[in-house]
Amino acid sequence: MNKIFKNTCGALLAALAFAACSPEEFAGPDQSGVPSIMDAKATAAVDQTTNAVTFTLDNAASYPVWLLPSGKKTTYSTVNGQTVIFSVAGDYKIPYRIGNRNGISAGTDTLSFHIDNSIVNFDQYYNLLAGGSEKSGKSKEWRIANTLAGHLGCGPLGTTGTGWYSAQPNEKAAMGLYDDRLTFTTESGYTYDPGKGGTVYVNKGATFGTNPGNGNDYTANVEQQTADYHFEVEGTALYLVLPAKTLFPYLSADAQYDRPRFRIENITATQLDLVYDNEAANISWHFILTAGSEGFQGFNADSDCNLWKNSKFTHTFYYAPGWSQIADPTVKADGNSYTISLPTATTQQWQAQVFFHTDMATNSANSYDFSAKFISNTNHDNVTVKLFKEGDDNTFFFTETIKLKAYEPYVFYKSNMKGMDIDKVALVLDFGGNAENTEVTVSRIDLQEHGCDGIEAPAEDDKTVYTYDAPSNLWKAGVDDKGTAGFTTRYFYAPGWNKIADPEMVFDNGKFSYTLPEATTDRWQAQCFITTTIPAEAETSYDFSCTINTDKSGTFMVKLTDTASDANFLFAKEVTVKAYEECVLKVPAVVLPNGAAPALELVLDFGGNKADTYVSVGKIILQKTAK
């Protein structure tokens, strides 16, 4: 059961004014701007099932200073949302102050709460740590939570261990930290696995392994190690204790390796916050572990199935902020990992193109899988990934846009793509719209015949709600409800690239039906345009859906674009439709890369169609993405 204890002081008393200023205006501490403890709005939320108490301050522009018991000592924390486990039942009063840029409150207040039960059996902690009750034969695997800020940190002794240093997401990717795995069993078993790299990460001040003595942290080769573990209670604190000389993903000091004893700050089914207190060095180290799902990590780029693995390629570039070409971006290769440095910002799609011209070949007899992992040091909402035929931009496996969040890995993948006869496959990555000093690492690129490595990609999980009759459907209101007055049409129907008479089109209650008497062979040889008056806003996400039927199987293109520029499009998707089998295309949360569009145009290309093909497209939905 969770209980929340609140404390709001000074509601009827005059408070000291907070003097707000921007960083540029801040000239130094202002005594009149020091916060008053009488204004504090603090809470302590108690989870009686785990004895975890979370302390929160709800004061804008202020931070808390919690004075917390730790064993037989008192420590402090400035973390808003700090969680602490209290191992002994009883009533507690936790003093705290509040601070801001001008100083810390002169007064102190307290938060009061009650812990119902002392921790005398650790069954709940076995459940959370190892996945079951004690001696139930279960186990759980943990790893460093590399996507969370503060997954590795240090601070003054007795604190939460983040005051001096807090690692940013994926900051230590080069140190072999993130492939380490820790397995805890309900029989108190512990296994440390150094992962594929076979190394442990060691502090520069330690002597474990071979310290190069260059003043930097280092890695040491190690083997998998098995040991045991147990819980200990000291004062009000709960500890996870490993035997002497037991490995852990980061060895902060020889003392940690000799006596690995970690204070449990917080534990849930998927997150474990640990602190190692090194009294001799007067420092505390902070670690965050996770047991959450890593999600799909792409196909096996190391397998011999991967065509990219043994391919040869060259680079070309188009780097043109404001459409004025400048020096090429740099690409630093490290095996199947490429770090692309973009020092100058760009504003529009296609202004920062990086090409990989390869010797990979594909054929129409097979289908293919593709994956690649991206990580950027800046947010980027519109990275374009395109796999295409060298010398022919209009023949491609896919053209997709993806969103990258700073320091968060993103695995892009496509599965079971229809094969094409291509003697040289090219990959272009476009970072147009990048921020200044952007670095993007693209790694584990993999193109292989479908299913060759035995890995099955998960189906896309789109939870977007599409309702044709909903008031939010911009297409229904702007096109279908207006009949033929809601749109205009034009065509490019050119078998062998020789234009012929337009295909027949019939519009009936929101369904566009086309009859194509002549066969075509290539993409864009059977384009049908539906031009609307529906505008699209800049920096706004849209969802699209439509239903496609045909009497002859084919792979068609659906593209929704700005009427003023076909380079400013919401999406361009190839979709394979089987004869007499309804196909529903769904495209969630897409954004125009180059700003607002005065009107949108839907392009349906049936290039590659068989003779006398009938295709219908209906139940079209265009809506702003729900927030």
JSON list of C-alpha atoms in Angstrom, two decimals, residues 379-581:
[
{"chain": "A", "resi": 379, "resn": "ASN", "atom": "CA", "xyz": [17.76, 15.45, -30.62]},
{"chain": "A", "resi": 380, "resn": "HIS", "atom": "CA", "xyz": [16.89, 15.04, -34.29]},
{"chain": "A", "resi": 381, "resn": "ASP", "atom": "CA", "xyz": [13.26, 14.63, -35.38]},
{"chain": "A", "resi": 382, "resn": "ASN", "atom": "CA", "xyz": [13.79, 13.89, -39.07]},
{"chain": "A", "resi": 383, "resn": "VAL", "atom": "CA", "xyz": [16.64, 11.58, -40.04]},
{"chain": "A", "resi": 384, "resn": "THR", "atom": "CA", "xyz": [16.02, 9.97, -43.43]},
{"chain": "A", "resi": 385, "resn": "VAL", "atom": "CA", "xyz": [17.16, 6.40, -44.14]},
{"chain": "A", "resi": 386, "resn": "LYS", "atom": "CA", "xyz": [16.98, 5.18, -47.74]},
{"chain": "A", "resi": 387, "resn": "LEU", "atom": "CA", "xyz": [18.20, 1.91, -49.28]},
{"chain": "A", "resi": 388, "resn": "PHE", "atom": "CA", "xyz": [18.15, 2.12, -53.06]},
{"chain": "A", "resi": 389, "resn": "LYS", "atom": "CA", "xyz": [19.59, 1.08, -56.39]},
{"chain": "A", "resi": 390, "resn": "GLU", "atom": "CA", "xyz": [22.85, 2.81, -57.22]},
{"chain": "A", "resi": 391, "resn": "GLY", "atom": "CA", "xyz": [22.17, 5.42, -59.90]},
{"chain": "A", "resi": 392, "resn": "ASP", "atom": "CA", "xyz": [18.38, 5.14, -59.66]},
{"chain": "A", "resi": 393, "resn": "ASP", "atom": "CA", "xyz": [16.76, 7.07, -56.81]},
{"chain": "A", "resi": 394, "resn": "ASN", "atom": "CA", "xyz": [13.33, 5.81, -57.81]},
{"chain": "A", "resi": 395, "resn": "THR", "atom": "CA", "xyz": [14.13, 2.14, -57.23]},
{"chain": "A", "resi": 396, "resn": "PHE", "atom": "CA", "xyz": [14.42, 1.57, -53.50]},
{"chain": "A", "resi": 397, "resn": "PHE", "atom": "CA", "xyz": [13.64, -0.86, -50.71]},
{"chain": "A", "resi": 398, "resn": "PHE", "atom": "CA", "xyz": [12.47, 1.92, -48.41]},
{"chain": "A", "resi": 399, "resn": "THR", "atom": "CA", "xyz": [12.60, 5.63, -47.68]},
{"chain": "A", "resi": 400, "resn": "GLU", "atom": "CA", "xyz": [11.87, 6.21, -43.99]},
{"chain": "A", "resi": 401, "resn": "THR", "atom": "CA", "xyz": [12.22, 9.06, -41.53]},
{"chain": "A", "resi": 402, "resn": "ILE", "atom": "CA", "xyz": [13.10, 8.36, -37.90]},
{"chain": "A", "resi": 403, "resn": "LYS", "atom": "CA", "xyz": [13.34, 10.43, -34.71]},
{"chain": "A", "resi": 404, "resn": "LEU", "atom": "CA", "xyz": [16.45, 10.31, -32.55]},
{"chain": "A", "resi": 405, "resn": "LYS", "atom": "CA", "xyz": [16.55, 11.45, -28.92]},
{"chain": "A", "resi": 406, "resn": "ALA", "atom": "CA", "xyz": [19.91, 12.55, -27.57]},
{"chain": "A", "resi": 407, "resn": "TYR", "atom": "CA", "xyz": [21.94, 9.59, -26.28]},
{"chain": "A", "resi": 408, "resn": "GLU", "atom": "CA", "xyz": [19.09, 7.11, -26.69]},
{"chain": "A", "resi": 409, "resn": "PRO", "atom": "CA", "xyz": [19.86, 4.15, -28.98]},
{"chain": "A", "resi": 410, "resn": "TYR", "atom": "CA", "xyz": [17.38, 3.64, -31.81]},
{"chain": "A", "resi": 411, "resn": "VAL", "atom": "CA", "xyz": [17.19, 0.40, -33.77]},
{"chain": "A", "resi": 412, "resn": "PHE", "atom": "CA", "xyz": [15.75, 0.86, -37.25]},
{"chain": "A", "resi": 413, "resn": "TYR", "atom": "CA", "xyz": [14.67, -2.28, -39.04]},
{"chain": "A", "resi": 414, "resn": "LYS", "atom": "CA", "xyz": [12.64, -3.59, -41.96]},
{"chain": "A", "resi": 415, "resn": "SER", "atom": "CA", "xyz": [11.68, -7.23, -42.33]},
{"chain": "A", "resi": 416, "resn": "ASN", "atom": "CA", "xyz": [10.70, -9.43, -45.26]},
{"chain": "A", "resi": 417, "resn": "MET", "atom": "CA", "xyz": [11.11, -6.74, -47.92]},
{"chain": "A", "resi": 418, "resn": "LYS", "atom": "CA", "xyz": [10.31, -7.76, -51.48]},
{"chain": "A", "resi": 419, "resn": "GLY", "atom": "CA", "xyz": [13.53, -8.47, -53.38]},
{"chain": "A", "resi": 420, "resn": "MET", "atom": "CA", "xyz": [14.70, -6.57, -56.43]},
{"chain": "A", "resi": 421, "resn": "ASP", "atom": "CA", "xyz": [17.36, -7.30, -59.04]},
{"chain": "A", "resi": 422, "resn": "ILE", "atom": "CA", "xyz": [20.01, -4.75, -58.04]},
{"chain": "A", "resi": 423, "resn": "ASP", "atom": "CA", "xyz": [23.70, -5.22, -58.78]},
{"chain": "A", "resi": 424, "resn": "LYS", "atom": "CA", "xyz": [24.84, -2.41, -56.47]},
{"chain": "A", "resi": 425, "resn": "VAL", "atom": "CA", "xyz": [22.85, -1.33, -53.42]},
{"chain": "A", "resi": 426, "resn": "ALA", "atom": "CA", "xyz": [23.40, 2.15, -51.98]},
{"chain": "A", "resi": 427, "resn": "LEU", "atom": "CA", "xyz": [22.48, 3.54, -48.57]},
{"chain": "A", "resi": 428, "resn": "VAL", "atom": "CA", "xyz": [21.91, 7.23, -47.95]},
{"chain": "A", "resi": 429, "resn": "LEU", "atom": "CA", "xyz": [21.49, 8.76, -44.51]},
{"chain": "A", "resi": 430, "resn": "ASP", "atom": "CA", "xyz": [20.22, 12.31, -44.47]},
{"chain": "A", "resi": 431, "resn": "PHE", "atom": "CA", "xyz": [20.57, 14.40, -41.32]},
{"chain": "A", "resi": 432, "resn": "GLY", "atom": "CA", "xyz": [19.07, 17.58, -42.77]},
{"chain": "A", "resi": 433, "resn": "GLY", "atom": "CA", "xyz": [17.69, 19.69, -39.94]},
{"chain": "A", "resi": 434, "resn": "ASN", "atom": "CA", "xyz": [20.57, 18.77, -37.62]},
{"chain": "A", "resi": 435, "resn": "ALA", "atom": "CA", "xyz": [21.69, 20.96, -34.73]},
{"chain": "A", "resi": 436, "resn": "GLU", "atom": "CA", "xyz": [25.17, 22.43, -34.61]},
{"chain": "A", "resi": 437, "resn": "ASN", "atom": "CA", "xyz": [27.93, 19.97, -33.58]},
{"chain": "A", "resi": 438, "resn": "THR", "atom": "CA", "xyz": [25.77, 16.91, -34.04]},
{"chain": "A", "resi": 439, "resn": "GLU", "atom": "CA", "xyz": [27.46, 13.51, -33.92]},
{"chain": "A", "resi": 440, "resn": "VAL", "atom": "CA", "xyz": [25.56, 10.41, -34.98]},
{"chain": "A", "resi": 441, "resn": "THR", "atom": "CA", "xyz": [26.95, 6.90, -34.70]},
{"chain": "A", "resi": 442, "resn": "VAL", "atom": "CA", "xyz": [25.41, 4.32, -37.04]},
{"chain": "A", "resi": 443, "resn": "SER", "atom": "CA", "xyz": [26.40, 0.76, -36.24]},
{"chain": "A", "resi": 444, "resn": "ARG", "atom": "CA", "xyz": [25.58, -2.91, -36.78]},
{"chain": "A", "resi": 445, "resn": "ILE", "atom": "CA", "xyz": [24.29, -2.29, -40.30]},
{"chain": "A", "resi": 446, "resn": "ASP", "atom": "CA", "xyz": [22.82, -5.52, -41.64]},
{"chain": "A", "resi": 447, "resn": "LEU", "atom": "CA", "xyz": [21.27, -6.47, -44.98]},
{"chain": "A", "resi": 448, "resn": "GLN", "atom": "CA", "xyz": [20.50, -10.16, -45.41]},
{"chain": "A", "resi": 449, "resn": "GLU", "atom": "CA", "xyz": [18.13, -12.59, -47.03]},
{"chain": "A", "resi": 450, "resn": "HIS", "atom": "CA", "xyz": [14.99, -12.84, -44.95]},
{"chain": "A", "resi": 451, "resn": "GLY", "atom": "CA", "xyz": [15.35, -15.21, -42.01]},
{"chain": "A", "resi": 452, "resn": "CYS", "atom": "CA", "xyz": [18.92, -16.22, -42.85]},
{"chain": "A", "resi": 453, "resn": "ASP", "atom": "CA", "xyz": [20.22, -15.68, -39.29]},
{"chain": "A", "resi": 454, "resn": "GLY", "atom": "CA", "xyz": [17.10, -17.18, -37.70]},
{"chain": "A", "resi": 455, "resn": "ILE", "atom": "CA", "xyz": [16.13, -13.93, -35.97]},
{"chain": "A", "resi": 456, "resn": "GLU", "atom": "CA", "xyz": [12.50, -12.92, -36.30]},
{"chain": "A", "resi": 457, "resn": "ALA", "atom": "CA", "xyz": [11.73, -9.22, -36.01]},
{"chain": "A", "resi": 458, "resn": "PRO", "atom": "CA", "xyz": [8.75, -8.26, -33.86]},
{"chain": "A", "resi": 459, "resn": "ALA", "atom": "CA", "xyz": [5.64, -6.92, -35.52]},
{"chain": "A", "resi": 460, "resn": "GLU", "atom": "CA", "xyz": [5.25, -3.17, -35.29]},
{"chain": "A", "resi": 461, "resn": "ASP", "atom": "CA", "xyz": [3.16, -2.19, -32.27]},
{"chain": "A", "resi": 462, "resn": "ASP", "atom": "CA", "xyz": [1.08, 0.80, -33.35]},
{"chain": "A", "resi": 463, "resn": "LYS", "atom": "CA", "xyz": [-1.47, 1.76, -30.70]},
{"chain": "A", "resi": 464, "resn": "THR", "atom": "CA", "xyz": [-2.76, 4.74, -32.67]},
{"chain": "A", "resi": 465, "resn": "VAL", "atom": "CA", "xyz": [-6.56, 4.84, -32.96]},
{"chain": "A", "resi": 466, "resn": "TYR", "atom": "CA", "xyz": [-7.84, 5.34, -36.51]},
{"chain": "A", "resi": 467, "resn": "THR", "atom": "CA", "xyz": [-11.58, 6.09, -36.86]},
{"chain": "A", "resi": 468, "resn": "TYR", "atom": "CA", "xyz": [-12.84, 7.12, -40.28]},
{"chain": "A", "resi": 469, "resn": "ASP", "atom": "CA", "xyz": [-16.02, 8.87, -39.06]},
{"chain": "A", "resi": 470, "resn": "ALA", "atom": "CA", "xyz": [-14.29, 10.75, -36.24]},
{"chain": "A", "resi": 471, "resn": "PRO", "atom": "CA", "xyz": [-14.43, 14.58, -36.30]},
{"chain": "A", "resi": 472, "resn": "SER", "atom": "CA", "xyz": [-10.63, 14.51, -36.17]},
{"chain": "A", "resi": 473, "resn": "ASN", "atom": "CA", "xyz": [-10.41, 13.01, -39.69]},
{"chain": "A", "resi": 474, "resn": "LEU", "atom": "CA", "xyz": [-9.17, 15.94, -41.77]},
{"chain": "A", "resi": 475, "resn": "TRP", "atom": "CA", "xyz": [-9.43, 13.96, -45.02]},
{"chain": "A", "resi": 476, "resn": "LYS", "atom": "CA", "xyz": [-13.10, 13.10, -44.60]},
{"chain": "A", "resi": 477, "resn": "ALA", "atom": "CA", "xyz": [-14.03, 16.71, -43.84]},
{"chain": "A", "resi": 478, "resn": "GLY", "atom": "CA", "xyz": [-11.74, 18.22, -46.46]},
{"chain": "A", "resi": 479, "resn": "VAL", "atom": "CA", "xyz": [-12.20, 15.75, -49.33]},
{"chain": "A", "resi": 480, "resn": "ASP", "atom": "CA", "xyz": [-14.75, 12.96, -49.01]},
{"chain": "A", "resi": 481, "resn": "ASP", "atom": "CA", "xyz": [-17.62, 15.04, -47.61]},
{"chain": "A", "resi": 482, "resn": "LYS", "atom": "CA", "xyz": [-17.21, 17.54, -50.44]},
{"chain": "A", "resi": 483, "resn": "GLY", "atom": "CA", "xyz": [-17.46, 14.97, -53.22]},
{"chain": "A", "resi": 484, "resn": "THR", "atom": "CA", "xyz": [-15.54, 15.75, -56.39]},
{"chain": "A", "resi": 485, "resn": "ALA", "atom": "CA", "xyz": [-15.40, 19.41, -55.32]},
{"chain": "A", "resi": 486, "resn": "GLY", "atom": "CA", "xyz": [-12.94, 18.43, -52.58]},
{"chain": "A", "resi": 487, "resn": "PHE", "atom": "CA", "xyz": [-10.02, 17.53, -54.85]},
{"chain": "A", "resi": 488, "resn": "THR", "atom": "CA", "xyz": [-8.47, 17.69, -58.30]},
{"chain": "A", "resi": 489, "resn": "THR", "atom": "CA", "xyz": [-6.53, 14.99, -60.14]},
{"chain": "A", "resi": 490, "resn": "ARG", "atom": "CA", "xyz": [-3.63, 14.62, -62.51]},
{"chain": "A", "resi": 491, "resn": "TYR", "atom": "CA", "xyz": [-1.67, 11.62, -63.80]},
{"chain": "A", "resi": 492, "resn": "PHE", "atom": "CA", "xyz": [1.62, 10.35, -65.14]},
{"chain": "A", "resi": 493, "resn": "TYR", "atom": "CA", "xyz": [0.91, 6.99, -66.79]},
{"chain": "A", "resi": 494, "resn": "ALA", "atom": "CA", "xyz": [3.93, 6.02, -68.87]},
{"chain": "A", "resi": 495, "resn": "PRO", "atom": "CA", "xyz": [4.72, 2.36, -69.65]},
{"chain": "A", "resi": 496, "resn": "GLY", "atom": "CA", "xyz": [8.36, 2.27, -70.75]},
{"chain": "A", "resi": 497, "resn": "TRP", "atom": "CA", "xyz": [8.43, 5.99, -69.79]},
{"chain": "A", "resi": 498, "resn": "ASN", "atom": "CA", "xyz": [6.25, 6.80, -72.79]},
{"chain": "A", "resi": 499, "resn": "LYS", "atom": "CA", "xyz": [3.21, 8.70, -71.54]},
{"chain": "A", "resi": 500, "resn": "ILE", "atom": "CA", "xyz": [-0.19, 7.36, -72.62]},
{"chain": "A", "resi": 501, "resn": "ALA", "atom": "CA", "xyz": [-3.82, 8.21, -71.86]},
{"chain": "A", "resi": 502, "resn": "ASP", "atom": "CA", "xyz": [-4.73, 8.69, -68.22]},
{"chain": "A", "resi": 503, "resn": "PRO", "atom": "CA", "xyz": [-6.12, 5.66, -66.37]},
{"chain": "A", "resi": 504, "resn": "GLU", "atom": "CA", "xyz": [-9.83, 5.64, -65.60]},
{"chain": "A", "resi": 505, "resn": "MET", "atom": "CA", "xyz": [-10.72, 6.87, -62.08]},
{"chain": "A", "resi": 506, "resn": "VAL", "atom": "CA", "xyz": [-14.07, 6.59, -60.30]},
{"chain": "A", "resi": 507, "resn": "PHE", "atom": "CA", "xyz": [-14.74, 8.38, -57.00]},
{"chain": "A", "resi": 508, "resn": "ASP", "atom": "CA", "xyz": [-17.58, 7.02, -54.86]},
{"chain": "A", "resi": 509, "resn": "ASN", "atom": "CA", "xyz": [-18.20, 7.79, -51.18]},
{"chain": "A", "resi": 510, "resn": "GLY", "atom": "CA", "xyz": [-14.57, 8.31, -50.29]},
{"chain": "A", "resi": 511, "resn": "LYS", "atom": "CA", "xyz": [-13.18, 5.48, -52.44]},
{"chain": "A", "resi": 512, "resn": "PHE", "atom": "CA", "xyz": [-10.86, 6.17, -55.39]},
{"chain": "A", "resi": 513, "resn": "SER", "atom": "CA", "xyz": [-10.93, 3.32, -57.95]},
{"chain": "A", "resi": 514, "resn": "TYR", "atom": "CA", "xyz": [-8.43, 3.06, -60.82]},
{"chain": "A", "resi": 515, "resn": "THR", "atom": "CA", "xyz": [-8.26, 0.83, -63.89]},
{"chain": "A", "resi": 516, "resn": "LEU", "atom": "CA", "xyz": [-4.83, 0.50, -65.51]},
{"chain": "A", "resi": 517, "resn": "PRO", "atom": "CA", "xyz": [-5.12, -1.25, -68.90]},
{"chain": "A", "resi": 518, "resn": "GLU", "atom": "CA", "xyz": [-1.39, -1.23, -69.75]},
{"chain": "A", "resi": 519, "resn": "ALA", "atom": "CA", "xyz": [1.34, -2.94, -67.72]},
{"chain": "A", "resi": 520, "resn": "THR", "atom": "CA", "xyz": [4.27, -0.93, -66.38]},
{"chain": "A", "resi": 521, "resn": "THR", "atom": "CA", "xyz": [7.68, -2.11, -65.20]},
{"chain": "A", "resi": 522, "resn": "ASP", "atom": "CA", "xyz": [9.17, 0.55, -62.92]},
{"chain": "A", "resi": 523, "resn": "ARG", "atom": "CA", "xyz": [8.35, 2.71, -59.94]},
{"chain": "A", "resi": 524, "resn": "TRP", "atom": "CA", "xyz": [6.71, 6.05, -60.86]},
{"chain": "A", "resi": 525, "resn": "GLN", "atom": "CA", "xyz": [5.37, 4.85, -64.23]},
{"chain": "A", "resi": 526, "resn": "ALA", "atom": "CA", "xyz": [1.75, 4.86, -63.02]},
{"chain": "A", "resi": 527, "resn": "GLN", "atom": "CA", "xyz": [1.32, 7.93, -60.82]},
{"chain": "A", "resi": 528, "resn": "CYS", "atom": "CA", "xyz": [-2.14, 9.10, -59.77]},
{"chain": "A", "resi": 529, "resn": "PHE", "atom": "CA", "xyz": [-2.27, 12.43, -57.93]},
{"chain": "A", "resi": 530, "resn": "ILE", "atom": "CA", "xyz": [-5.09, 13.56, -55.62]},
{"chain": "A", "resi": 531, "resn": "THR", "atom": "CA", "xyz": [-4.60, 17.25, -54.87]},
{"chain": "A", "resi": 532, "resn": "THR", "atom": "CA", "xyz": [-6.47, 18.64, -51.86]},
{"chain": "A", "resi": 533, "resn": "THR", "atom": "CA", "xyz": [-6.85, 21.97, -50.10]},
{"chain": "A", "resi": 534, "resn": "ILE", "atom": "CA", "xyz": [-5.96, 20.47, -46.71]},
{"chain": "A", "resi": 535, "resn": "PRO", "atom": "CA", "xyz": [-3.08, 22.42, -45.14]},
{"chain": "A", "resi": 536, "resn": "ALA", "atom": "CA", "xyz": [-0.52, 20.87, -42.77]},
{"chain": "A", "resi": 537, "resn": "GLU", "atom": "CA", "xyz": [1.17, 22.70, -39.93]},
{"chain": "A", "resi": 538, "resn": "ALA", "atom": "CA", "xyz": [4.88, 22.87, -39.19]},
{"chain": "A", "resi": 539, "resn": "GLU", "atom": "CA", "xyz": [6.30, 20.82, -36.30]},
{"chain": "A", "resi": 540, "resn": "THR", "atom": "CA", "xyz": [3.01, 18.92, -35.96]},
{"chain": "A", "resi": 541, "resn": "SER", "atom": "CA", "xyz": [2.62, 15.13, -35.99]},
{"chain": "A", "resi": 542, "resn": "TYR", "atom": "CA", "xyz": [-0.01, 13.53, -38.23]},
{"chain": "A", "resi": 543, "resn": "ASP", "atom": "CA", "xyz": [-1.37, 9.99, -38.54]},
{"chain": "A", "resi": 544, "resn": "PHE", "atom": "CA", "xyz": [-2.49, 8.50, -41.86]},
{"chain": "A", "resi": 545, "resn": "SER", "atom": "CA", "xyz": [-4.36, 5.36, -42.79]},
{"chain": "A", "resi": 546, "resn": "CYS", "atom": "CA", "xyz": [-6.01, 3.97, -45.91]},
{"chain": "A", "resi": 547, "resn": "THR", "atom": "CA", "xyz": [-7.42, 0.69, -47.20]},
{"chain": "A", "resi": 548, "resn": "ILE", "atom": "CA", "xyz": [-6.15, -0.74, -50.50]},
{"chain": "A", "resi": 549, "resn": "ASN", "atom": "CA", "xyz": [-7.69, -3.49, -52.64]},
{"chain": "A", "resi": 550, "resn": "THR", "atom": "CA", "xyz": [-6.61, -4.89, -56.00]},
{"chain": "A", "resi": 551, "resn": "ASP", "atom": "CA", "xyz": [-7.45, -7.74, -58.35]},
{"chain": "A", "resi": 552, "resn": "LYS", "atom": "CA", "xyz": [-3.78, -8.34, -59.24]},
{"chain": "A", "resi": 553, "resn": "SER", "atom": "CA", "xyz": [-1.02, -8.50, -56.65]},
{"chain": "A", "resi": 554, "resn": "GLY", "atom": "CA", "xyz": [1.54, -5.72, -56.71]},
{"chain": "A", "resi": 555, "resn": "THR", "atom": "CA", "xyz": [3.82, -3.46, -54.71]},
{"chain": "A", "resi": 556, "resn": "PHE", "atom": "CA", "xyz": [2.55, 0.11, -54.75]},
{"chain": "A", "resi": 557, "resn": "MET", "atom": "CA", "xyz": [3.76, 3.45, -53.44]},
{"chain": "A", "resi": 558, "resn": "VAL", "atom": "CA", "xyz": [1.73, 5.78, -51.22]},
{"chain": "A", "resi": 559, "resn": "LYS", "atom": "CA", "xyz": [3.15, 9.27, -50.63]},
{"chain": "A", "resi": 560, "resn": "LEU", "atom": "CA", "xyz": [1.59, 12.27, -48.88]},
{"chain": "A", "resi": 561, "resn": "THR", "atom": "CA", "xyz": [3.39, 15.45, -49.81]},
{"chain": "A", "resi": 562, "resn": "ASP", "atom": "CA", "xyz": [3.35, 19.23, -49.90]},
{"chain": "A", "resi": 563, "resn": "THR", "atom": "CA", "xyz": [1.86, 20.50, -53.16]},
{"chain": "A", "resi": 564, "resn": "ALA", "atom": "CA", "xyz": [4.56, 23.18, -53.23]},
{"chain": "A", "resi": 565, "resn": "SER", "atom": "CA", "xyz": [7.50, 20.77, -52.88]},
{"chain": "A", "resi": 566, "resn": "ASP", "atom": "CA", "xyz": [7.62, 17.00, -53.35]},
{"chain": "A", "resi": 567, "resn": "ALA", "atom": "CA", "xyz": [10.71, 16.97, -51.09]},
{"chain": "A", "resi": 568, "resn": "ASN", "atom": "CA", "xyz": [8.55, 18.14, -48.17]},
{"chain": "A", "resi": 569, "resn": "PHE", "atom": "CA", "xyz": [6.52, 14.99, -47.59]},
{"chain": "A", "resi": 570, "resn": "LEU", "atom": "CA", "xyz": [4.96, 13.38, -44.55]},
{"chain": "A", "resi": 571, "resn": "PHE", "atom": "CA", "xyz": [5.83, 9.87, -45.73]},
{"chain": "A", "resi": 572, "resn": "ALA", "atom": "CA", "xyz": [6.55, 7.70, -48.76]},
{"chain": "A", "resi": 573, "resn": "LYS", "atom": "CA", "xyz": [5.66, 4.04, -48.15]},
{"chain": "A", "resi": 574, "resn": "GLU", "atom": "CA", "xyz": [5.83, 1.00, -50.38]},
{"chain": "A", "resi": 575, "resn": "VAL", "atom": "CA", "xyz": [3.13, -1.54, -49.62]},
{"chain": "A", "resi": 576, "resn": "THR", "atom": "CA", "xyz": [2.64, -5.01, -51.09]},
{"chain": "A", "resi": 577, "resn": "VAL", "atom": "CA", "xyz": [-1.00, -5.86, -51.74]},
{"chain": "A", "resi": 578, "resn": "LYS", "atom": "CA", "xyz": [-2.19, -9.36, -52.59]},
{"chain": "A", "resi": 579, "resn": "ALA", "atom": "CA", "xyz": [-5.03, -9.91, -55.03]},
{"chain": "A", "resi": 580, "resn": "TYR", "atom": "CA", "xyz": [-8.44, -9.83, -53.34]},
{"chain": "A", "resi": 581, "resn": "GLU", "atom": "CA", "xyz": [-6.90, -9.37, -49.87]}
]
